[in-house]
Coordinates of C-alpha atoms in Angstrom, one line a residue:
X1 CA -87.0 -130.1 -102.5
X2 CA -86.4 -133.5 -104.0
X3 CA -84.5 -134.5 -107.1
X4 CA -86.8 -135.0 -110.0
X5 CA -85.1 -138.3 -110.7
X6 CA -86.6 -139.8 -107.5
X7 CA -90.1 -138.8 -108.9
X8 CA -89.5 -140.8 -112.0
X9 CA -88.3 -143.8 -110.0
X10 CA -91.4 -143.5 -107.8
X11 CA -93.4 -143.4 -111.0
X12 CA -91.8 -146.7 -112.1
X13 CA -93.1 -148.3 -108.9
X14 CA -96.6 -146.7 -109.2
X15 CA -96.9 -148.2 -112.7
X16 CA -97.2 -151.6 -111.0
X17 CA -100.7 -150.3 -110.0
X18 CA -101.6 -149.5 -113.6
X19 CA -104.1 -152.3 -114.2
X20 CA -106.0 -150.2 -116.6
X21 CA -104.8 -148.1 -119.6
X22 CA -106.3 -144.9 -118.2
X23 CA -104.3 -145.3 -115.0
X24 CA -101.1 -145.7 -117.1
X25 CA -101.8 -142.4 -118.8
X26 CA -102.7 -140.6 -115.6
X27 CA -99.6 -141.7 -113.8
X28 CA -97.3 -141.0 -116.7
X29 CA -98.7 -137.5 -117.2
X30 CA -98.5 -136.6 -113.5
X31 CA -94.9 -137.9 -113.1
X32 CA -93.6 -136.3 -116.3
X33 CA -95.2 -132.9 -115.8
X34 CA -94.5 -133.0 -112.1
X35 CA -90.8 -133.6 -112.7
X36 CA -90.6 -130.7 -115.2
X37 CA -92.3 -128.3 -112.7
X38 CA -90.0 -129.4 -109.8
X39 CA -86.9 -129.0 -112.0
X40 CA -88.0 -125.5 -113.2
X41 CA -88.4 -124.3 -109.6
X42 CA -85.1 -125.7 -108.3
X43 CA -83.1 -123.0 -106.5
X44 CA -79.5 -122.6 -107.6
X45 CA -77.0 -123.4 -104.9
X46 CA -79.4 -125.8 -103.1
X47 CA -77.9 -129.1 -101.9
X48 CA -78.6 -132.0 -99.6
X49 CA -75.9 -133.6 -97.5
X50 CA -76.0 -136.8 -95.5
X51 CA -73.7 -139.1 -93.6
X52 CA -73.4 -142.7 -94.9
X53 CA -70.8 -145.2 -93.6
X54 CA -68.6 -142.4 -92.3
X55 CA -68.7 -140.6 -95.7
X56 CA -70.2 -137.2 -96.3
X57 CA -72.4 -137.5 -99.4
X58 CA -74.2 -134.9 -101.5
X59 CA -76.9 -136.9 -103.3
X60 CA -78.6 -133.7 -104.6
X61 CA -76.9 -130.5 -105.7
X62 CA -78.2 -127.7 -108.0
X63 CA -76.0 -125.4 -110.1
X64 CA -76.7 -123.6 -113.3
X65 CA -75.3 -126.4 -115.5
X66 CA -77.2 -129.2 -113.7
X67 CA -80.4 -127.2 -113.8
X68 CA -80.5 -126.5 -117.5
X69 CA -79.4 -130.1 -118.2
X70 CA -82.1 -131.3 -115.9
X71 CA -84.7 -129.1 -117.6
X72 CA -84.0 -130.5 -121.0
X73 CA -84.0 -134.0 -119.6
X74 CA -87.4 -133.5 -118.1
X75 CA -88.7 -131.9 -121.3
X76 CA -87.3 -134.8 -123.2
X77 CA -88.8 -137.2 -120.7
X78 CA -92.2 -135.7 -121.0
X79 CA -92.1 -135.7 -124.8
X80 CA -90.7 -139.2 -125.2
X81 CA -93.1 -140.8 -122.7
X82 CA -96.0 -139.2 -124.4
X83 CA -94.6 -140.3 -127.7
X84 CA -94.2 -143.9 -126.8
X85 CA -97.0 -144.5 -124.3
X86 CA -99.5 -145.6 -127.0
X87 CA -97.2 -148.3 -128.3
X88 CA -95.1 -149.2 -125.3
X89 CA -95.9 -152.2 -123.0
X90 CA -96.4 -151.4 -119.3
X91 CA -93.2 -153.4 -118.4
X92 CA -91.1 -151.4 -120.8
X93 CA -92.6 -148.2 -119.6
X94 CA -91.6 -149.0 -116.0
X95 CA -88.0 -149.6 -117.2
X96 CA -88.1 -146.3 -119.2
X97 CA -89.2 -144.4 -116.1
X98 CA -86.4 -146.1 -114.1
X99 CA -83.9 -145.2 -116.8
X100 CA -85.0 -141.5 -117.0
X101 CA -85.0 -141.3 -113.2
X102 CA -81.5 -142.6 -113.0
X103 CA -80.2 -140.2 -115.6
X104 CA -81.8 -137.3 -113.8
X105 CA -80.3 -138.4 -110.5
X106 CA -76.8 -138.5 -112.1
X107 CA -77.3 -135.0 -113.3
X108 CA -78.1 -133.6 -109.8
X109 CA -75.6 -135.8 -107.9
X110 CA -72.9 -134.1 -106.0
X111 CA -70.7 -137.0 -105.0
X112 CA -69.1 -140.0 -106.8
X113 CA -71.0 -142.6 -104.8
X114 CA -74.4 -141.3 -106.0
X115 CA -73.1 -140.8 -109.5
X116 CA -71.8 -144.4 -109.7
X117 CA -74.9 -146.1 -108.3
X118 CA -77.3 -144.4 -110.7
X119 CA -74.8 -144.6 -113.6
X120 CA -75.0 -148.4 -113.1
X121 CA -78.8 -148.3 -112.7
X122 CA -79.0 -146.5 -116.1
X123 CA -77.0 -149.3 -117.6
X124 CA -79.1 -152.1 -116.1
X125 CA -82.5 -150.5 -116.9
X126 CA -81.6 -149.6 -120.5
X127 CA -80.0 -153.0 -121.2
X128 CA -83.2 -154.7 -120.1
X129 CA -85.3 -152.4 -122.2
X130 CA -83.4 -153.6 -125.2
X131 CA -83.2 -157.3 -124.2
X132 CA -87.0 -157.5 -123.5
X133 CA -87.9 -156.2 -127.0
X134 CA -87.6 -159.4 -128.9
X135 CA -85.4 -162.5 -129.3
X136 CA -83.4 -160.6 -132.0
X137 CA -82.4 -157.9 -129.5
X138 CA -81.3 -160.2 -126.7
X139 CA -77.8 -160.6 -128.0
X140 CA -77.6 -156.9 -128.8
X141 CA -78.8 -155.9 -125.3
X142 CA -76.2 -158.3 -123.8
X143 CA -73.5 -156.7 -125.9
X144 CA -74.7 -153.2 -124.9
X145 CA -74.7 -154.3 -121.3
X146 CA -71.1 -155.7 -121.4
X147 CA -69.7 -152.5 -123.0
X148 CA -71.3 -150.3 -120.5
X149 CA -70.3 -152.5 -117.6
X150 CA -66.7 -152.3 -118.8
X151 CA -67.1 -148.5 -118.7
X152 CA -68.7 -148.7 -115.3
X153 CA -65.8 -150.7 -113.9
X154 CA -63.3 -148.1 -115.2
X155 CA -65.4 -145.4 -113.5
X156 CA -65.3 -147.4 -110.3
X157 CA -61.6 -147.8 -110.4
X158 CA -61.2 -144.1 -111.2
X159 CA -63.3 -143.2 -108.2
X160 CA -61.0 -145.4 -106.0
X161 CA -57.9 -143.6 -107.3
X162 CA -59.6 -140.2 -106.9
X163 CA -60.6 -140.9 -103.3
X164 CA -57.1 -142.2 -102.5
X165 CA -55.6 -139.0 -103.8
X166 CA -58.1 -136.5 -102.3
X167 CA -59.7 -138.2 -99.4
X168 CA -63.2 -137.0 -100.5
X169 CA -66.0 -138.3 -102.7
X170 CA -67.2 -134.8 -103.7
X171 CA -67.9 -134.6 -107.4
X172 CA -65.3 -132.1 -108.7
X173 CA -62.7 -131.9 -111.5
X174 CA -60.6 -135.1 -111.1
X175 CA -57.1 -135.1 -109.8
X176 CA -56.2 -138.8 -110.2
X177 CA -57.3 -141.8 -112.3
X178 CA -57.9 -139.8 -115.5
X179 CA -57.4 -142.7 -118.0
X180 CA -60.1 -144.7 -116.2
X181 CA -62.5 -141.7 -116.1
X182 CA -61.8 -141.0 -119.8
X183 CA -62.7 -144.6 -120.8
X184 CA -65.8 -144.6 -118.7
X185 CA -67.1 -141.4 -120.2
X186 CA -65.9 -142.4 -123.7
X187 CA -68.0 -145.6 -123.6
X188 CA -71.1 -143.6 -122.4
X189 CA -70.9 -140.9 -125.0
X190 CA -70.0 -143.4 -127.8
X191 CA -66.6 -141.8 -128.6
X192 CA -64.9 -143.3 -131.7
X193 CA -63.5 -146.7 -130.8
X194 CA -66.0 -147.1 -127.9
X195 CA -69.1 -146.5 -130.2
X196 CA -69.7 -150.1 -131.3
X197 CA -72.7 -150.5 -129.0
X198 CA -74.6 -147.6 -130.3
X199 CA -75.6 -148.3 -134.0
X200 CA -76.9 -151.9 -133.3
X201 CA -78.7 -151.0 -130.1
X202 CA -80.5 -147.9 -131.6
X203 CA -81.3 -149.6 -134.9
X204 CA -82.5 -153.0 -133.7
X205 CA -84.4 -151.9 -130.6
X206 CA -88.1 -150.8 -131.1
X207 CA -88.2 -147.2 -132.5
X208 CA -89.7 -145.8 -129.3
X209 CA -86.9 -147.3 -127.3
X210 CA -84.4 -145.6 -129.6
X211 CA -86.1 -142.3 -129.0
X212 CA -85.7 -142.6 -125.2
X213 CA -82.1 -143.9 -125.4
X214 CA -81.0 -141.1 -127.8
X215 CA -82.1 -138.4 -125.3
X216 CA -80.2 -139.6 -122.2
X217 CA -77.4 -142.1 -122.7
X218 CA -74.7 -140.1 -124.6
X219 CA -75.8 -136.8 -123.1
X220 CA -75.2 -138.1 -119.5
X221 CA -71.7 -138.9 -120.7
X222 CA -71.2 -135.4 -122.1
X223 CA -72.6 -133.8 -118.8
X224 CA -70.3 -135.9 -116.6
X225 CA -67.3 -135.1 -118.9
X226 CA -68.0 -131.3 -118.4
X227 CA -67.7 -131.8 -114.7
X228 CA -64.7 -134.1 -114.5
X229 CA -62.3 -133.1 -117.4
X230 CA -63.0 -129.6 -118.6
X231 CA -60.3 -127.6 -120.4
X232 CA -58.2 -130.5 -121.7
X233 CA -57.0 -129.0 -124.9
X234 CA -56.1 -132.2 -126.9
X235 CA -59.6 -133.4 -126.4
X236 CA -60.8 -130.9 -129.0
X237 CA -58.8 -132.7 -131.7
X238 CA -60.1 -136.0 -130.4
X239 CA -63.6 -134.7 -130.7
X240 CA -62.9 -133.5 -134.3
X241 CA -61.5 -136.8 -135.4
X242 CA -64.5 -138.7 -133.8
X243 CA -66.9 -136.4 -135.6
X244 CA -65.2 -136.9 -139.0
X245 CA -65.4 -140.6 -138.4
X246 CA -69.1 -140.3 -137.7
X247 CA -69.7 -138.4 -141.0
X248 CA -68.0 -141.1 -143.1
X249 CA -69.9 -143.9 -141.3
X250 CA -73.2 -142.1 -141.6
X251 CA -72.8 -141.5 -145.3
X252 CA -72.4 -145.2 -145.9
X253 CA -75.6 -146.3 -144.1
X254 CA -78.7 -147.6 -145.8
X255 CA -80.8 -148.0 -142.6
X256 CA -82.1 -144.7 -141.3
X257 CA -81.8 -145.5 -137.5
X258 CA -78.2 -146.5 -138.0
X259 CA -77.7 -143.3 -140.0
X260 CA -79.1 -141.3 -137.1
X261 CA -77.0 -143.3 -134.6
X262 CA -73.7 -142.3 -136.3
X263 CA -74.9 -138.7 -136.6
X264 CA -75.0 -138.7 -132.7
X265 CA -71.2 -139.3 -132.7
X266 CA -70.8 -136.2 -134.9
X267 CA -72.9 -134.0 -132.6
X268 CA -71.0 -135.3 -129.5
X269 CA -67.8 -134.1 -131.3
X270 CA -69.1 -130.5 -131.2
X271 CA -69.8 -130.9 -127.4
X272 CA -66.4 -132.4 -126.7
X273 CA -64.7 -129.4 -128.5
X274 CA -66.7 -127.0 -126.3
X275 CA -65.8 -128.8 -123.1
X276 CA -62.1 -128.9 -124.1
X277 CA -62.0 -125.1 -124.4
X278 CA -62.7 -125.0 -120.6
X279 CA -64.0 -121.4 -120.5
X280 CA -67.5 -120.4 -119.4
X281 CA -68.4 -119.7 -123.0
X282 CA -67.0 -123.0 -124.2
X283 CA -68.7 -125.2 -121.6
X284 CA -71.9 -123.2 -121.9
X285 CA -71.8 -123.8 -125.6
X286 CA -71.3 -127.5 -125.1
X287 CA -74.2 -127.8 -122.6
X288 CA -76.4 -125.6 -124.9
X289 CA -75.6 -128.0 -127.7
X290 CA -76.7 -130.9 -125.5
X291 CA -80.0 -129.0 -125.2
X292 CA -80.3 -128.4 -128.9
X293 CA -79.2 -131.8 -129.8
X294 CA -81.8 -133.4 -127.6
X295 CA -84.5 -131.2 -129.3
X296 CA -83.7 -131.8 -132.9
X297 CA -82.2 -135.3 -132.8
X298 CA -85.2 -136.5 -130.7
X299 CA -87.5 -135.1 -133.3
X300 CA -85.6 -136.9 -136.1
X301 CA -85.8 -140.2 -134.2
X302 CA -89.5 -139.6 -133.5
X303 CA -90.1 -138.8 -137.2
X304 CA -88.4 -142.0 -138.3
X305 CA -90.4 -143.8 -135.7
X306 CA -93.6 -142.5 -137.2
X307 CA -92.4 -143.7 -140.6
X308 CA -91.6 -147.2 -139.2
X309 CA -94.9 -147.2 -137.3
X310 CA -97.0 -146.3 -140.4
X311 CA -95.1 -148.3 -143.1
X312 CA -93.4 -151.1 -141.1
X313 CA -89.9 -150.5 -142.7
X314 CA -86.7 -148.6 -141.7
X315 CA -85.2 -147.7 -145.1
X316 CA -84.4 -144.3 -146.7
X317 CA -87.0 -145.1 -149.5
X318 CA -89.8 -145.2 -146.9
X319 CA -89.0 -141.7 -145.8
X320 CA -91.0 -140.6 -148.8
X321 CA -94.2 -141.1 -146.9
X322 CA -93.5 -138.0 -144.9
X323 CA -93.9 -135.2 -147.5
X324 CA -97.1 -136.6 -148.9
X325 CA -99.1 -138.2 -146.1
X326 CA -97.6 -137.0 -142.8
X327 CA -97.8 -133.2 -142.7
X328 CA -97.1 -132.8 -138.9
X329 CA -94.1 -135.1 -139.1
X330 CA -92.9 -133.3 -142.2
X331 CA -92.9 -129.8 -140.6
X332 CA -91.1 -131.1 -137.5
X333 CA -88.5 -132.9 -139.7
X334 CA -87.7 -129.7 -141.7
X335 CA -87.3 -127.6 -138.5
X336 CA -85.1 -130.3 -137.0
X337 CA -83.0 -130.5 -140.2
X338 CA -82.4 -126.7 -140.3
X339 CA -81.6 -126.9 -136.6
X340 CA -79.0 -129.6 -136.9
X341 CA -77.5 -127.9 -140.0
X342 CA -76.9 -124.8 -138.0
X343 CA -78.9 -122.4 -140.2
X344 CA -79.4 -119.0 -138.6
X345 CA -82.7 -118.5 -136.7
X346 CA -82.8 -122.3 -135.8
X347 CA -81.7 -123.7 -132.6
X348 CA -78.5 -125.6 -133.6
X349 CA -77.1 -122.3 -134.9
X350 CA -77.1 -120.8 -131.4
X351 CA -74.9 -123.4 -129.7
X352 CA -72.6 -123.8 -132.7
X353 CA -72.0 -120.1 -132.8
X354 CA -71.0 -120.0 -129.1
X355 CA -68.5 -122.9 -129.4
X356 CA -67.1 -121.5 -132.7
X357 CA -66.8 -118.0 -131.2
X358 CA -64.7 -119.5 -128.3
X359 CA -62.2 -121.2 -130.6
X360 CA -58.9 -119.4 -131.2
X361 CA -56.9 -121.9 -133.2
X362 CA -57.3 -121.8 -137.0
X363 CA -57.0 -125.6 -137.4
X364 CA -59.8 -126.2 -134.9
X365 CA -62.0 -123.5 -136.6
X366 CA -61.4 -125.1 -140.0
X367 CA -62.2 -128.5 -138.5
X368 CA -65.3 -127.1 -136.9
X369 CA -66.5 -125.8 -140.3
X370 CA -65.8 -129.2 -141.9
X371 CA -67.9 -130.8 -139.2
X372 CA -70.8 -128.4 -139.9
X373 CA -70.5 -129.0 -143.6
X374 CA -70.5 -132.8 -143.2
X375 CA -73.5 -132.6 -140.9
X376 CA -75.5 -130.6 -143.4
X377 CA -74.4 -132.9 -146.3
X378 CA -75.4 -136.1 -144.7
X379 CA -78.8 -134.8 -143.7
X380 CA -79.5 -133.5 -147.2
X381 CA -79.6 -137.2 -148.1
X382 CA -82.3 -137.6 -145.4
X383 CA -84.3 -134.7 -146.8
X384 CA -83.9 -135.8 -150.4
X385 CA -85.5 -139.2 -149.7
X386 CA -88.1 -137.6 -147.5
X387 CA -89.3 -134.9 -149.8
X388 CA -87.8 -135.0 -153.3
X389 CA -87.4 -138.7 -154.4
X390 CA -90.5 -140.0 -156.2
X391 CA -92.0 -143.1 -154.6
X392 CA -95.3 -144.4 -153.5
X393 CA -96.0 -145.8 -150.1
X394 CA -99.3 -146.4 -148.2
X395 CA -99.8 -145.3 -144.7
X396 CA -100.9 -148.5 -143.0
X397 CA -101.6 -147.0 -139.5
X398 CA -102.8 -143.7 -138.3
X399 CA -100.3 -141.8 -136.2
X400 CA -101.4 -141.6 -132.6
X401 CA -102.2 -138.2 -131.2
X402 CA -99.7 -138.8 -128.3
X403 CA -96.9 -139.3 -130.9
X404 CA -97.8 -136.1 -132.7
X405 CA -97.9 -134.3 -129.3
X406 CA -94.3 -135.3 -128.5
X407 CA -93.2 -134.1 -131.9
X408 CA -95.1 -130.8 -131.6
X409 CA -93.7 -129.9 -128.2
X410 CA -90.1 -130.3 -129.2
X411 CA -90.6 -128.5 -132.5
X412 CA -92.1 -125.4 -130.8
X413 CA -89.1 -125.4 -128.4
X414 CA -86.6 -125.6 -131.3
X415 CA -88.2 -122.6 -132.9
X416 CA -88.2 -120.6 -129.7
X417 CA -84.6 -121.2 -129.0
X418 CA -83.6 -120.4 -132.5
X419 CA -85.4 -117.1 -132.6
X420 CA -84.5 -116.1 -129.0
X421 CA -81.1 -117.4 -127.9
X422 CA -81.3 -115.5 -124.7
X423 CA -83.8 -118.1 -123.4
X424 CA -80.9 -120.5 -122.9
X425 CA -78.6 -117.9 -121.3
X426 CA -81.4 -116.9 -118.9
X427 CA -82.1 -120.5 -117.9
X428 CA -78.4 -121.1 -117.3
X429 CA -77.9 -117.7 -115.7
X430 CA -75.0 -116.8 -117.9
X431 CA -74.3 -113.7 -120.0
X432 CA -72.1 -114.6 -123.0
X433 CA -72.3 -111.2 -124.7
X434 CA -72.5 -112.7 -128.2
X435 CA -74.4 -110.9 -131.0
X436 CA -75.9 -113.9 -132.5
X437 CA -77.6 -112.2 -135.5
X438 CA -74.9 -109.9 -136.7
X439 CA -73.5 -110.3 -140.2
X440 CA -70.3 -112.0 -139.2
X441 CA -71.9 -114.8 -137.2
X442 CA -74.7 -115.3 -139.6
X443 CA -72.4 -115.7 -142.6
X444 CA -70.2 -118.0 -140.6
X445 CA -73.2 -120.1 -139.8
X446 CA -74.7 -120.2 -143.3
X447 CA -71.6 -120.9 -145.4
X448 CA -71.1 -124.6 -144.5
X449 CA -74.8 -125.2 -145.2
X450 CA -74.7 -123.5 -148.6
X451 CA -71.5 -125.4 -149.6
X452 CA -73.1 -128.6 -148.6
X453 CA -76.1 -127.9 -150.9
X454 CA -73.7 -127.3 -153.8
X455 CA -71.7 -130.4 -153.2
X456 CA -74.8 -132.5 -152.8
X457 CA -76.1 -131.4 -156.2
X458 CA -72.9 -132.4 -157.9
X459 CA -72.3 -135.7 -156.0
X460 CA -75.9 -136.7 -155.5
X461 CA -75.6 -140.1 -157.3
X462 CA -72.8 -141.1 -154.9
X463 CA -74.5 -139.8 -151.7
X464 CA -78.0 -141.2 -152.2
X465 CA -77.0 -144.6 -153.5
X466 CA -77.6 -147.8 -151.5
X467 CA -74.2 -149.2 -150.6
X468 CA -73.8 -153.0 -150.9
X469 CA -70.8 -153.0 -148.6
X470 CA -71.7 -151.3 -145.3
X471 CA -68.7 -150.0 -143.4
X472 CA -68.6 -151.7 -140.0
X473 CA -65.8 -153.2 -137.9
X474 CA -66.0 -154.3 -134.3
X475 CA -62.7 -154.9 -132.7
X476 CA -64.2 -156.2 -129.5
X477 CA -66.1 -159.0 -131.2
X478 CA -62.9 -160.0 -133.0
X479 CA -61.0 -160.0 -129.7
X480 CA -63.8 -162.0 -128.0
X481 CA -63.7 -164.6 -130.8
X482 CA -59.9 -164.9 -130.4
X483 CA -60.2 -165.2 -126.6
X484 CA -62.9 -167.9 -126.8
X485 CA -61.1 -169.9 -129.5
X486 CA -57.8 -169.7 -127.6
X487 CA -59.4 -170.8 -124.4
X488 CA -61.1 -173.7 -126.1
X489 CA -57.8 -174.8 -127.6
X490 CA -56.0 -174.5 -124.3
X491 CA -58.7 -176.4 -122.5
X492 CA -58.0 -179.5 -124.7
X493 CA -54.7 -179.8 -122.9
X494 CA -56.4 -180.3 -119.6
X495 CA -56.5 -184.1 -119.6
X496 CA -57.2 -184.6 -115.9
X497 CA -53.7 -185.7 -115.0
X498 CA -52.0 -184.2 -112.0
X499 CA -48.7 -183.7 -113.8
X500 CA -50.4 -181.6 -116.5
X501 CA -52.1 -179.3 -113.9
X502 CA -48.8 -178.9 -112.0
X503 CA -47.2 -177.8 -115.3
X504 CA -49.9 -175.3 -116.0
X505 CA -49.6 -173.9 -112.5
X506 CA -45.8 -173.6 -112.7
X507 CA -45.9 -171.9 -116.1
X508 CA -48.5 -169.4 -115.0
X509 CA -46.4 -168.6 -111.9
X510 CA -43.3 -168.0 -114.0
X511 CA -45.2 -165.7 -116.3
X512 CA -46.6 -163.7 -113.4
X513 CA -43.1 -163.4 -111.7
X514 CA -41.6 -162.2 -115.0
X515 CA -44.3 -159.5 -115.4
X516 CA -43.7 -158.3 -111.8
X517 CA -39.9 -158.1 -112.4
X518 CA -40.4 -155.9 -115.4

């Protein structure tokens, strides 16, 4: 058996042979379908070990969590590649394959060395996808790269501390270097304060790139978090605060892709709460929410991509083209909306029910309900513009069949999971013994949605308005400006004289000695 990630990386190399459009389609179809079949047939408990530089590495390890995560990644890979293949250049498609392959290899890695190498390869490939899009996205891609490299350096330092404390590179719950691991994971999953790379990258990159990035980047962070730091209680409150921040920011957006980007932060908050519980049910609920989030959020990104492709604009007003002229996209969007809102018999309800059922603190339960209410409320704005606001837009391009295929596959899977929650339990080989469709759970799931409808009706004029002042603050850019300005001012004192340089060297030495003394 081989890790499906290697198959995608091989596909990236094979695409150099794609001198004709038909070859590109054949290679893409074979790789994506092949990776899905391989992942589905992986045997739990299987692992590969090898000796490298006197270290024992486990580059490939299969357990129930990695298998279900790998399955949704390969499903997402198949759907996203088919969605974007019609509009994606061959060079970008190679990078997309490399990015997906790296993410899958991280999921099945069993040691810190393999994790770090392919964690970095994810950063490099995704940054180049953004940078290569246009001149406008070069600076955004560079900023994205710097943020993720900072996270990667923290991950590397954490691995050093972990190895020093344990003497092994085996990928297990960490015992040392927790602050560094937390920063690394926080950057990857766009936790509040580390999220500044996400909205500009996902909104300025081509829509098909946003689709691919939305599937893998933050979800890899959540998966690694579930391995390294499960059961840390205070993280539940951190996840709650981050989600509430995402709700406020999403409500203030006029651009749909930025709106969807901030909503990712909300959904990651649900996953963090599940992981912080630390029980089998809590972690399973978090991973199941990763699965469901990939399904409905990818469909929403795809639907917005179709609107951008057919109208050329990314505004809420342009969503009105859905209900009138894009029937397949409209159906998929409604199913995704009901899923993300946690309505019973739709997929988001399943994972939210598991996480909520695992909570035993009234404050967290209350906060969870507020998160669910906020999620439904902000997406009612999306649905209002898509189906109820009167406007006239012309469809300038016909939606490609491959794009509709990607939407269709994920929509069917959403419906299957919502109707039969046991599918996820069977794939993850867990038995959570939850009666998903009893009166208690169904009322608990539907109440936040019903309250959101009521609030939306009364506050519609505030919720659907176009805000002139968009909330956005980037501390890192401010610090960079201060750093560059200070450096420039200090550089003016370097006049080339020996006495000046000796003064600089002596002052620096005194400062360093003072820091060491304290």
